[in-house]
Short mmCIF file of C-alpha atoms in Angstrom, two decimals:
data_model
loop_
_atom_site.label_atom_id
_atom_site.label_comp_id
_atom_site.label_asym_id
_atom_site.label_seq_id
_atom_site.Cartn_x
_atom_site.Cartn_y
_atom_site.Cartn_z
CA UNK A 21 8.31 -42.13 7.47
CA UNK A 22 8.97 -38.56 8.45
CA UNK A 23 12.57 -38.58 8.69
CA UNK A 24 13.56 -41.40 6.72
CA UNK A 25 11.43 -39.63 3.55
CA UNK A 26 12.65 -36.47 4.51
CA UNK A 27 16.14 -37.22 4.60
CA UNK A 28 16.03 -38.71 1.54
CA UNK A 29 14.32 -35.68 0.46
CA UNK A 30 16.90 -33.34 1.29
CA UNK A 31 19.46 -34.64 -1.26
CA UNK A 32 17.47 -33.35 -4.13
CA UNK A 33 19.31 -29.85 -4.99
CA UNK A 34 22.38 -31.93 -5.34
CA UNK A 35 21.05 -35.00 -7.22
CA UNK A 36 18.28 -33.21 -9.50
CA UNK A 37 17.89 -30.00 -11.44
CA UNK A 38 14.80 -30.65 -12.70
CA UNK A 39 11.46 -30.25 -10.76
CA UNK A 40 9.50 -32.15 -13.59
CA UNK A 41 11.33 -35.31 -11.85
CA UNK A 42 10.71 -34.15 -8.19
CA UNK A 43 7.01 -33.99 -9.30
CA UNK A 44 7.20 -37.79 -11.37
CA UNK A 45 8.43 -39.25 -7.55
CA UNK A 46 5.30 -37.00 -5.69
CA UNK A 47 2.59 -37.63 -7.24
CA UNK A 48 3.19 -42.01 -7.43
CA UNK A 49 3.54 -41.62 -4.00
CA UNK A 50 1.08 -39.03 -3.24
CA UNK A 51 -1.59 -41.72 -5.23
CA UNK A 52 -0.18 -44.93 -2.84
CA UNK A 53 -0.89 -43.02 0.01
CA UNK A 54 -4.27 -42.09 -0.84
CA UNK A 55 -4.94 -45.49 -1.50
CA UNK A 56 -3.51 -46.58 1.42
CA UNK A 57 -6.00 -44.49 3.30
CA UNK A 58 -9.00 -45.86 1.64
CA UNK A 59 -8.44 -49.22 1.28
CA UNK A 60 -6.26 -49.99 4.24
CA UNK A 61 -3.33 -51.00 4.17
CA UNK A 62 0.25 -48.89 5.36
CA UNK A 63 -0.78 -48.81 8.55
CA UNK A 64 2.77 -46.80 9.79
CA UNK A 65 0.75 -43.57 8.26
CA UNK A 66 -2.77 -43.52 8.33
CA UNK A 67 -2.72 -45.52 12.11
CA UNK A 68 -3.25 -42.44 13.80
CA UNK A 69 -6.11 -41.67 16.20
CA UNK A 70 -7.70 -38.65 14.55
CA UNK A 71 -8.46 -38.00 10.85
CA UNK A 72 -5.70 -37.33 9.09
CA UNK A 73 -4.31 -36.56 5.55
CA UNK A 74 -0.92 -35.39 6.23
CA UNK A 75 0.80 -38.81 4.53
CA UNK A 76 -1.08 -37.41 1.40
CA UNK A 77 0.54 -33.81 1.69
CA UNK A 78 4.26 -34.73 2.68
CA UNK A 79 5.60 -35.67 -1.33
CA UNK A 80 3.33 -32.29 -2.70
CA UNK A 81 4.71 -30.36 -0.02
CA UNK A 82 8.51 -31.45 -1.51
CA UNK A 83 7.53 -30.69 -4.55
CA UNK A 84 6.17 -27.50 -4.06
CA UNK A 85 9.15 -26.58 -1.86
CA UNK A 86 11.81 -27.92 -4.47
CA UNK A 87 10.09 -25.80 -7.14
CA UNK A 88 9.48 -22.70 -5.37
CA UNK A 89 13.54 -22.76 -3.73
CA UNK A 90 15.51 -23.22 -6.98
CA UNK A 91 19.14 -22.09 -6.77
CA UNK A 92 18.43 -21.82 -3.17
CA UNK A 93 19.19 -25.21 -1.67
CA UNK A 94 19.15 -23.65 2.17
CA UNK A 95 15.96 -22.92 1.64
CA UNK A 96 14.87 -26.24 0.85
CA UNK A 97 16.60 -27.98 3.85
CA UNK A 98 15.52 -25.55 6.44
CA UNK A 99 11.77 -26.67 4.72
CA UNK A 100 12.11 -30.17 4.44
CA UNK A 101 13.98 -30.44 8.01
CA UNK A 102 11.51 -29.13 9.68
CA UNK A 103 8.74 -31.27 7.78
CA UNK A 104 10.90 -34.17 8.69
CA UNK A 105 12.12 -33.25 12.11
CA UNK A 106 10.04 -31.07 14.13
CA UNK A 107 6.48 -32.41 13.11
CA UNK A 108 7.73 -36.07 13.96
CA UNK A 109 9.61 -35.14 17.56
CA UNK A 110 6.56 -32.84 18.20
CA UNK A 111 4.24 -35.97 17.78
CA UNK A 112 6.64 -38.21 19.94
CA UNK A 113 7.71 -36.26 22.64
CA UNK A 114 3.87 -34.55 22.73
CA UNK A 115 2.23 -37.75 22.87
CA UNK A 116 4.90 -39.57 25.46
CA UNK A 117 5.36 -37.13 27.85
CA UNK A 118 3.26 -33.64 27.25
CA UNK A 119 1.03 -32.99 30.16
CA UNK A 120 -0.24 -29.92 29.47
CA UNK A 121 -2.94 -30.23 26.71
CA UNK A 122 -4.88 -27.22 24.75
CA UNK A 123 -7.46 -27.90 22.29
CA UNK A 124 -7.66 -27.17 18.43
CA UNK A 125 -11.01 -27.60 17.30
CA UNK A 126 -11.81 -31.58 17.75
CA UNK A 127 -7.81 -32.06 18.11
CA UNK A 128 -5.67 -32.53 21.50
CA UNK A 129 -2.57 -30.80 20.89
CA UNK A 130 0.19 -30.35 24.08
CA UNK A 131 2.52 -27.42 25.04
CA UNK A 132 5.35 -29.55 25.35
CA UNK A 133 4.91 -30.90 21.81
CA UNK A 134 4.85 -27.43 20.41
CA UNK A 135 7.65 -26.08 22.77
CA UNK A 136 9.59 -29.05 20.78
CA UNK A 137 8.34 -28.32 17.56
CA UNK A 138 9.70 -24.51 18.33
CA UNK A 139 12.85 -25.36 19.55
CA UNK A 140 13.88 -27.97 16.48
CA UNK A 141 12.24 -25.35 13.70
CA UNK A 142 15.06 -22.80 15.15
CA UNK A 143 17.83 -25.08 14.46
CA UNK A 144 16.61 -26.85 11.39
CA UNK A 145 16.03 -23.18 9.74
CA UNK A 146 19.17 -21.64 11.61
CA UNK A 147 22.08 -23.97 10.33
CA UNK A 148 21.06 -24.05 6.47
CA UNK A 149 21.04 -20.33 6.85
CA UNK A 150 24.51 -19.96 8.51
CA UNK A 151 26.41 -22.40 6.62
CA UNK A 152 25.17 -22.15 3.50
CA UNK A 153 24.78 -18.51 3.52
CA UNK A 154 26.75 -15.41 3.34
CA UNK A 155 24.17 -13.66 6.30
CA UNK A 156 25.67 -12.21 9.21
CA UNK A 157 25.29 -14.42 11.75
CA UNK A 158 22.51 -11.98 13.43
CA UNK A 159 20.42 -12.18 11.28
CA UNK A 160 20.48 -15.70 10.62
CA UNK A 161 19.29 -16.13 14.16
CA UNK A 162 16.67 -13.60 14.77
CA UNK A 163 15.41 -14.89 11.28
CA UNK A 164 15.14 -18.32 12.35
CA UNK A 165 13.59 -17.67 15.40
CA UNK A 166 10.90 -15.31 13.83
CA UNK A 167 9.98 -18.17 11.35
CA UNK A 168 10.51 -21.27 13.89
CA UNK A 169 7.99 -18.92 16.37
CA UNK A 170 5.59 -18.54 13.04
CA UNK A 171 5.85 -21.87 11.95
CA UNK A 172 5.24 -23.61 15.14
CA UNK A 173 1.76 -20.91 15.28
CA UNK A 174 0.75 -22.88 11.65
CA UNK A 175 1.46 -25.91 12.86
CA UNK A 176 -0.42 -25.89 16.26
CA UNK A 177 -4.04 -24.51 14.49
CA UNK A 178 -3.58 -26.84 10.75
CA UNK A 179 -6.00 -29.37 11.09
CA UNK A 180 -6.13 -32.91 9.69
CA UNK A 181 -2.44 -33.14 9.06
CA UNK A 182 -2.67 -30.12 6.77
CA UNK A 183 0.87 -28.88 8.70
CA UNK A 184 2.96 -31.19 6.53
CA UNK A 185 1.57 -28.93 3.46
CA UNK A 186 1.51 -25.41 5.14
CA UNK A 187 4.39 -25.34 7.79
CA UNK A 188 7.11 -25.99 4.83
CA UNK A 189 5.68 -23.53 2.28
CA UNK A 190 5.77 -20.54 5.11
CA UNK A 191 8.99 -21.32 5.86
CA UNK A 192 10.10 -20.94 2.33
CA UNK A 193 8.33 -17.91 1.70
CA UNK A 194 8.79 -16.11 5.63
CA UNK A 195 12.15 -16.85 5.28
CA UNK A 196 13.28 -16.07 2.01
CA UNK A 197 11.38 -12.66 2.72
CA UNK A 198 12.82 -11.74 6.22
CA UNK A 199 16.85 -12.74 5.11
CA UNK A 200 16.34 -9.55 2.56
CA UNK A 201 15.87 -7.56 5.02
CA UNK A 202 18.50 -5.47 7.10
CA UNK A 203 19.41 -6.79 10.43
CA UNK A 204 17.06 -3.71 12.12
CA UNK A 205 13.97 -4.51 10.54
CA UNK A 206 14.69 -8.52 11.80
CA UNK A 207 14.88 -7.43 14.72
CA UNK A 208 11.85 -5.16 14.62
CA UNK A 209 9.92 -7.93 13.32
CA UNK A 210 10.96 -10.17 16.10
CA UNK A 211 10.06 -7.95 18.90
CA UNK A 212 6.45 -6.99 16.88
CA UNK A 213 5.46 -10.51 17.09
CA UNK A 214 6.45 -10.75 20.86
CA UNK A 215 4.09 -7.34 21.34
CA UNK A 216 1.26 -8.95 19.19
CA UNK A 217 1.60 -12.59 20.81
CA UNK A 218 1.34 -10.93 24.76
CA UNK A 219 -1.50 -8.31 23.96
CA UNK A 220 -3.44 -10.35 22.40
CA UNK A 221 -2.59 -13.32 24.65
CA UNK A 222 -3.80 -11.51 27.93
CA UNK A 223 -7.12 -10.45 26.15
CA UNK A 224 -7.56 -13.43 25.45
CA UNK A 225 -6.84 -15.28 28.67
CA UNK A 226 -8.49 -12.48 30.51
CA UNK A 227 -11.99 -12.38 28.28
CA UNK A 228 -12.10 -15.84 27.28
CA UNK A 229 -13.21 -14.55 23.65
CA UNK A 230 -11.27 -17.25 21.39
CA UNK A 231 -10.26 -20.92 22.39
CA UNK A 232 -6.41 -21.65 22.65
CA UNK A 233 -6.49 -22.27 18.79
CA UNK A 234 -8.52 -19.48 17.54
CA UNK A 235 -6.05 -17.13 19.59
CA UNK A 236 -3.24 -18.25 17.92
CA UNK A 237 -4.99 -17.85 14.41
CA UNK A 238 -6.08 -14.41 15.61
CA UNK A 239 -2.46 -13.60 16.27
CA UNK A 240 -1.18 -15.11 12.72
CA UNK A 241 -3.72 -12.80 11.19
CA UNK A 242 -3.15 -9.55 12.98
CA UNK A 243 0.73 -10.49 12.48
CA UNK A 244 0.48 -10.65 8.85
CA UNK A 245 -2.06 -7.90 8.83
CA UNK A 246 1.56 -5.92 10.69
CA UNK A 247 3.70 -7.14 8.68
CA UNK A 248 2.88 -7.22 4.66
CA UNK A 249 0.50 -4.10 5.48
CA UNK A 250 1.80 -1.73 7.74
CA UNK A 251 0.77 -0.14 10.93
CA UNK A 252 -2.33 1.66 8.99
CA UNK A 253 -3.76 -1.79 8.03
CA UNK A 254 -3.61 -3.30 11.59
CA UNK A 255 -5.68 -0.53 13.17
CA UNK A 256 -8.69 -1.87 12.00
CA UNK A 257 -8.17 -5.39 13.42
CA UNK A 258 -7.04 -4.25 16.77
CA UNK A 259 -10.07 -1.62 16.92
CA UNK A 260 -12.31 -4.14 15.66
CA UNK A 261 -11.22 -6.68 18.25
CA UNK A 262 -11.34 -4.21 20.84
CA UNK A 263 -14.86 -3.25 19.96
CA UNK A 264 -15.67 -6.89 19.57
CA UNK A 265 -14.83 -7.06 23.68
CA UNK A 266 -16.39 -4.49 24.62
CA UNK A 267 -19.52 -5.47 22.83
CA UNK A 268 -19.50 -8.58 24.30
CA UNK A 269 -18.75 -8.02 28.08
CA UNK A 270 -21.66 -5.33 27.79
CA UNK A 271 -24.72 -6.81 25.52
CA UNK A 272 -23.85 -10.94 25.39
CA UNK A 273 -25.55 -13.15 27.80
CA UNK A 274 -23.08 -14.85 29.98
CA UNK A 275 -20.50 -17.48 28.09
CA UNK A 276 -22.40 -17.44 24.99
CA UNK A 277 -18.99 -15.62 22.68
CA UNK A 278 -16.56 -17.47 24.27
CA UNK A 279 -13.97 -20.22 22.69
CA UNK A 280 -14.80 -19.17 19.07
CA UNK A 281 -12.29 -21.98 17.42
CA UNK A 282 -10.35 -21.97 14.53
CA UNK A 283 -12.23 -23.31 11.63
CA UNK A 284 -14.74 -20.35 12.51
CA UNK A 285 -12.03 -17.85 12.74
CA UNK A 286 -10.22 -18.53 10.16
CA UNK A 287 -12.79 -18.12 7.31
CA UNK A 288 -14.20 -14.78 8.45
CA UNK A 289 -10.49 -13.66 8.16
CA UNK A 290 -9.85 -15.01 5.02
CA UNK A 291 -11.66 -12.28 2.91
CA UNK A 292 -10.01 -9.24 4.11
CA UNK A 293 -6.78 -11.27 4.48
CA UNK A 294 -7.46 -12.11 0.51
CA UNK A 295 -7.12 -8.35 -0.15
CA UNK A 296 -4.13 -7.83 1.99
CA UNK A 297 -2.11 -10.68 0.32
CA UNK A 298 -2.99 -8.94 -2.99
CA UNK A 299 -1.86 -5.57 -2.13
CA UNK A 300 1.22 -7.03 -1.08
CA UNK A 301 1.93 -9.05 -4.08
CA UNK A 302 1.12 -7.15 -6.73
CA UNK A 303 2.09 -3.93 -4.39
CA UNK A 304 -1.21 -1.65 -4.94
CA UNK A 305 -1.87 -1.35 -1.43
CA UNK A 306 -4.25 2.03 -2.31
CA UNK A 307 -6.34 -0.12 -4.77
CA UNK A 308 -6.87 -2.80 -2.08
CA UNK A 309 -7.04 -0.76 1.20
CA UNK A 310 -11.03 0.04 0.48
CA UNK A 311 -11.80 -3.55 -0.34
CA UNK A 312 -10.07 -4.58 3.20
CA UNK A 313 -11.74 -2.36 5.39
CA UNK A 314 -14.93 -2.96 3.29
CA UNK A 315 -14.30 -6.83 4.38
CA UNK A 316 -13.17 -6.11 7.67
CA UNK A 317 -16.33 -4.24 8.34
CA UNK A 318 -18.47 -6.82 7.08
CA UNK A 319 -16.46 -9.68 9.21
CA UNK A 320 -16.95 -7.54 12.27
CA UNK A 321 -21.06 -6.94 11.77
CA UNK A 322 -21.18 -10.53 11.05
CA UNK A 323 -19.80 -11.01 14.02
CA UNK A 324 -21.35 -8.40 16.32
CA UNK A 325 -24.86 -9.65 14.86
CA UNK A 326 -23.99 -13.69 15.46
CA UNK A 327 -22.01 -13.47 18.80
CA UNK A 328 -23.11 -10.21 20.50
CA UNK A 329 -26.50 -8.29 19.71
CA UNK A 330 -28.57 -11.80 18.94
CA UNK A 331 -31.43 -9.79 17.01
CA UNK A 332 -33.62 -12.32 17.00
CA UNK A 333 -34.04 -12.49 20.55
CA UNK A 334 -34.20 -8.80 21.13
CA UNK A 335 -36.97 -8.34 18.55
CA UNK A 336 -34.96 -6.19 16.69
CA UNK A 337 -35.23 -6.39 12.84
CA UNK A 338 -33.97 -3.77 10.00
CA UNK A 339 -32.58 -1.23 12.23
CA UNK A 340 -30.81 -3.39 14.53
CA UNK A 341 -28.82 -4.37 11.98
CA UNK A 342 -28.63 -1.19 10.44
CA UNK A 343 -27.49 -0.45 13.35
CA UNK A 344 -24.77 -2.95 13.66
CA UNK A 345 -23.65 -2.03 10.25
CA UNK A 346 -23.03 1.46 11.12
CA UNK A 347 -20.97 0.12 14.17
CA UNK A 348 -19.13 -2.00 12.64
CA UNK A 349 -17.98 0.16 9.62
CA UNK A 350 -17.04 2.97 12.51
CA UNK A 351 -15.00 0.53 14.25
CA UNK A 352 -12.90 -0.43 11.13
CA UNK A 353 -12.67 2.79 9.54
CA UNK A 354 -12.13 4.94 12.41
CA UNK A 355 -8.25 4.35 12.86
CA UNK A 356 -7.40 4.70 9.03
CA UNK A 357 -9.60 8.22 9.00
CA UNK A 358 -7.53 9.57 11.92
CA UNK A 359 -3.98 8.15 10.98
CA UNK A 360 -4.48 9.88 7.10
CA UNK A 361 -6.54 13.17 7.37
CA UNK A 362 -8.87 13.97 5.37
CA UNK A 363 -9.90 10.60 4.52
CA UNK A 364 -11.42 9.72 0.85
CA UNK A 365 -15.07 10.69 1.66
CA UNK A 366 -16.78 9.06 -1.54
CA UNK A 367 -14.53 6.11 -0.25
CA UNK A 368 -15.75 6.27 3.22
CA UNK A 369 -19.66 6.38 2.35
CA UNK A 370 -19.28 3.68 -0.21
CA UNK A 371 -17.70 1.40 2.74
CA UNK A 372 -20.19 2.53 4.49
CA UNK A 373 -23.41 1.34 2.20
CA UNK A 374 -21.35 -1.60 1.06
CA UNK A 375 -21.53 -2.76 4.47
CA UNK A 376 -25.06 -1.64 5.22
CA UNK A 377 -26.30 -3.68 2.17
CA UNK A 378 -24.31 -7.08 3.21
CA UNK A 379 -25.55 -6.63 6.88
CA UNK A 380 -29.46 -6.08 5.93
CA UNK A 381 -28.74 -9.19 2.99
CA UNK A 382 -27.19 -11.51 6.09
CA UNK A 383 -29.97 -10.66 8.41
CA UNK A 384 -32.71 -11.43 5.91
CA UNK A 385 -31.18 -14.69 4.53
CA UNK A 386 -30.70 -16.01 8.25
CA UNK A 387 -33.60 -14.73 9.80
CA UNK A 388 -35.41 -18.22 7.47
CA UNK A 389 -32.77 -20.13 9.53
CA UNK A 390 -32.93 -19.70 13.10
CA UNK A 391 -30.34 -21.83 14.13
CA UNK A 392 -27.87 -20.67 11.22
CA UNK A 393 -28.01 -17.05 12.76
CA UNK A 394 -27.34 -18.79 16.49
CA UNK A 395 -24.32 -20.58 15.57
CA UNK A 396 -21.17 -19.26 15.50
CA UNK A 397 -20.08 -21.24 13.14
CA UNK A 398 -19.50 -19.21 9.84
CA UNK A 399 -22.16 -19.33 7.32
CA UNK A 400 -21.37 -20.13 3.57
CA UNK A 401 -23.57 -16.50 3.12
CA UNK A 402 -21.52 -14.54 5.56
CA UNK A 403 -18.35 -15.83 3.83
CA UNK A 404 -19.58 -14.84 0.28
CA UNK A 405 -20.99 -11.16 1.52
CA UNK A 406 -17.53 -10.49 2.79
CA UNK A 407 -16.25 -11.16 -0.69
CA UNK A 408 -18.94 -9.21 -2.18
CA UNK A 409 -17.89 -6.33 -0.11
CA UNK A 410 -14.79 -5.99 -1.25
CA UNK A 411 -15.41 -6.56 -4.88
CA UNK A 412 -18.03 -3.91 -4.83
CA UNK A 413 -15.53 -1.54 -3.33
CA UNK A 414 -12.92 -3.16 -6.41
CA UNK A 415 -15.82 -2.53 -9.21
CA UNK A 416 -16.54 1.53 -8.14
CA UNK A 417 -12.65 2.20 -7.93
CA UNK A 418 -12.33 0.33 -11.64
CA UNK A 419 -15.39 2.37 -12.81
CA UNK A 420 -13.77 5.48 -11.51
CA UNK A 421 -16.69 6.18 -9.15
CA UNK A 422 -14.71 6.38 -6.20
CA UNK A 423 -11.32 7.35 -5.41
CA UNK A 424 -8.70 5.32 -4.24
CA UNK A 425 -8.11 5.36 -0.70
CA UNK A 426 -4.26 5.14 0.20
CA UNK A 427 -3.12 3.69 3.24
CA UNK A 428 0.40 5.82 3.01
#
C-alpha cells in the first residue's frame, strides 16, 4: 500500500490542478481506512503489531503536501517518495534483518531500519531537486542530505504511525526553505546539525539523561531552536541542559532522571518552541524572545523540581521552589544577558516573577498529588503554566509595561 498508493500519488501535478479534487480522493479513503481499523477488515494496513494510525494519515498527508507544493511539482515527489519509499523499506529491511534495536517510548525501532530510511530520503529528495530544478548541483546535495538526516530524526521519535503525516510535511517545508538559501549557508547548516547531533549525543550517552528517543527529540528541538532563531536563542537550551546535568549528577538519587522519553520531552518543549515558530513566521523575533525564555525558564524549573531537587522528600516547601525558580530563570537568561549588554531590565525581572509565580502555582497544585509531582511524566498543569508564562510576558509587552527584549 505504500508504494503502490504512493506511486499513484506522484502523478498528481501532471494529471490535476486542482487540490479540491486531491482532497475529494483523501478524505473517501481517509474514512475506509478508519473504518477498516474499527471494524476489521483490510488487514494489509492495520495488521501491524503495535497501535497504529498511519493508514489513516497517508491520503491527508497527500493532500496537505499537494496543496502546500503548488507550481512546485519537485517538491511534491521528493514528499510523497519518501512517504512511499523510505517508510516502507525502513519497515522491511528493519524488521527482516535490523539487529540493533533502540527504543521509542513503548515502540522497538532498529538502526538499520533508520540507516535505510536515511539513505532512500537522500535520493528520493536529491533527484526531484536535480532534475527538475535549476540548483547547482551542490546544493541539491547538501540540501537533501540536511532534510533526509532531519527527516529520518521525525520519523524515528513519531509515534503511532504519525511519520506518514509529519515526515512529508517537513520535507516540504525544510526543503523548500534550505534550496533559497546560498550554497554557504547549506553548507553551514549541514555541518551545525553534525555539531548539535555529536554534543549532544555524547552527553547523552555519557549521562544517560534522555532515552535513545528523547535524545533525538532533544536534538530536533535545539536544531530548530539554531536554525529559525539564531545563535542568541539556542543559548538558553544548551545552558539549560547543561544546568539540567549538573543538577542532576549532584542532587538526584542514583538513576532516578535517567531515560526521560519522548512523549515527556516533547510537550515541555512545545511551549517555548510555540514562541519560536511564531517569531519566525510572522518575523518579530523581539516580541517573542521574552515569551521564550519566559517558557524556557518555566520548562527548566519544572524540570529541576520533578527530576532533580524532589521537594517533597527534602521537606522543602515555598522556598525550595522559590529557589528553583530563581535557578532556573538564571540558567535561561544568563546567555542572552551576556551576548546583548545591557539587557532589558523591566524585561528581565518580569521573566523573573513570571517564573516565580508558575513555579510556587506548580508546587502547590502537585503537592495534593504526590505521585503527579514524582512522575516524570508531564503534567497537564506544568504544560498550561508554561503557556501562561509566555502569554504573561506577551500581555505586559502589548500593555506597554515592559520593553521588548531583542535577541539582535
Amino acid at each position: 500500500m505504500h508504494l503502490g498508493g504512493g506511486i499513484a500519488c506522484l502523478f498528481f501535478p501532471f494529471l490535476v490542478q486542482s487540490p479540491w479534487v486531491v482532497l475529494a480522493l483523501a478524505l473517501p479513503l481517509t474514512a475506509l481506512f478508519v473504518a477498516g481499523g474499527k471494524f476489521g477488515f483490510l488487514k494489509s494496513l492495520h495488521g501491524v503489531a503495535r497501535r497504529s494510525r498511519g493508514a489513516e494519515y497517508y491520503p491527508l498527508s497527500v493532500f496537505l503536501a499537494f496543496l502546500m507544493t503548488q507550481g512546485r511539482p519537485w517538491l511534491y515527489l521528493a514528499a510523497v517518495l519518501v512517504l512511499a519509499v523510505g517508510d516502507a523499506f525502513a519497515a522491511l529491511i528493519g524488521s527482516r534483518y535490523g539487529v540493533i534495536r533502540y527504543e521509542v517510548e513503548d515502540e522497538q525501532k532498529s538502526l538499520e531500519g533508520s540507516l535505510v530510511f536515511l539513505v532512500i530520503a537522500f535520493l528520493a529528495i536529491h533527484l526531484p531537486t536535480l532534475l527538475l530544478t535549476d540548483l547547482p548541483r551542490p546544493v541539491c546535495v547538501l540540501a537533501a542530505l540536511l532534510v533526509a538526516a532531519l527527516v529520518t530524526g521525525f520519523e524515528a521519535i513519531s509515534l503511532e504511525g504519525a511519520d506518514n503525516l509529519f515526515v512529508p510535511l517537513a520535507v516540504v517545508v525544510i526543503l523548500g526553505k534550505i534550496t533559497t538559501k546560498p550554497l554557504s549557508e547549506v553548507i553551514f547548516q549541514n555541518l551545525s546539525l553534525l555539531a548539535i547531533c555529536l554534543g549532544v549525543g555524547l552527553a547523552v550517552w555519557r549521562f544517560r539523561s534522555f532515552n535513545v528517543g528523547g535524545a533525538i527529540t532533544f536534538i530536533l528541538f535545539a536544531y530548530g531552536t539554531w536554525s529559525l532563531g539564531s545563535w542568541v536563542w539556542t543559548l538558553p537550551v544548551f545552558l539549560g541542559f547543561a544546568g539540567y546535568l549538573a543538577a542532576w549528577l549532584r542532587f538526584a538519587p542514583p538513576g532516578h532522571a535517567s531515560g526521560i522519553k519522548v512523549r515527556t520531552l516533547a510537550r515541555a518543549l512545545l511551549p517555548p518552541f510555540t514562541m519560536l515558530l511564531l517569531a519566525n513566521s510572522l518575523e518579530a523575533g523581539e516580541r517573542f524572545f521574552g515569551p521564550y525564555l519566559a517558557a524556557s525558564a518555566a520548562v527548566l524549573a519544572f524540570s529541576l523540581d520533578t527530576g532533580v531537587f524532589r521537594l517533597e522528600r527534602r521537606g522543602s516547601g515555598v522556598l525550595g521552589a522559590l529557589g528553583i525558580a530563581l535557578l532556573g530563570t538564571a540558567l535561561v537568561v544568563l546567555g542572552p544577558i551576556l551576548a546583548r549588554w545591557p539587557p532589558p531590565g523591566l524585561s528581565l525581572l518580569a521573566i523573573l516573577a513570571t517564573t516565580v509565580v508558575v513555579t510556587l502555582t506548580n508546587a502547590a497544585i502537585e503537592l495534593r498529588d504526590p505521585e503527579a509531582r514524582r512522575s516524570r511524566d508531564w503534567t497537564a498543569w506544568r504544560f498550561l503554566l508554561s503557556y501562561m508564562a509566555a502569554g504573561a510576558i506577551l500581555g505586559l509587552q502589548a500593555l506597554g509595561m515592559i520593553p521588548l527584549w531583542n535577541p539582535g
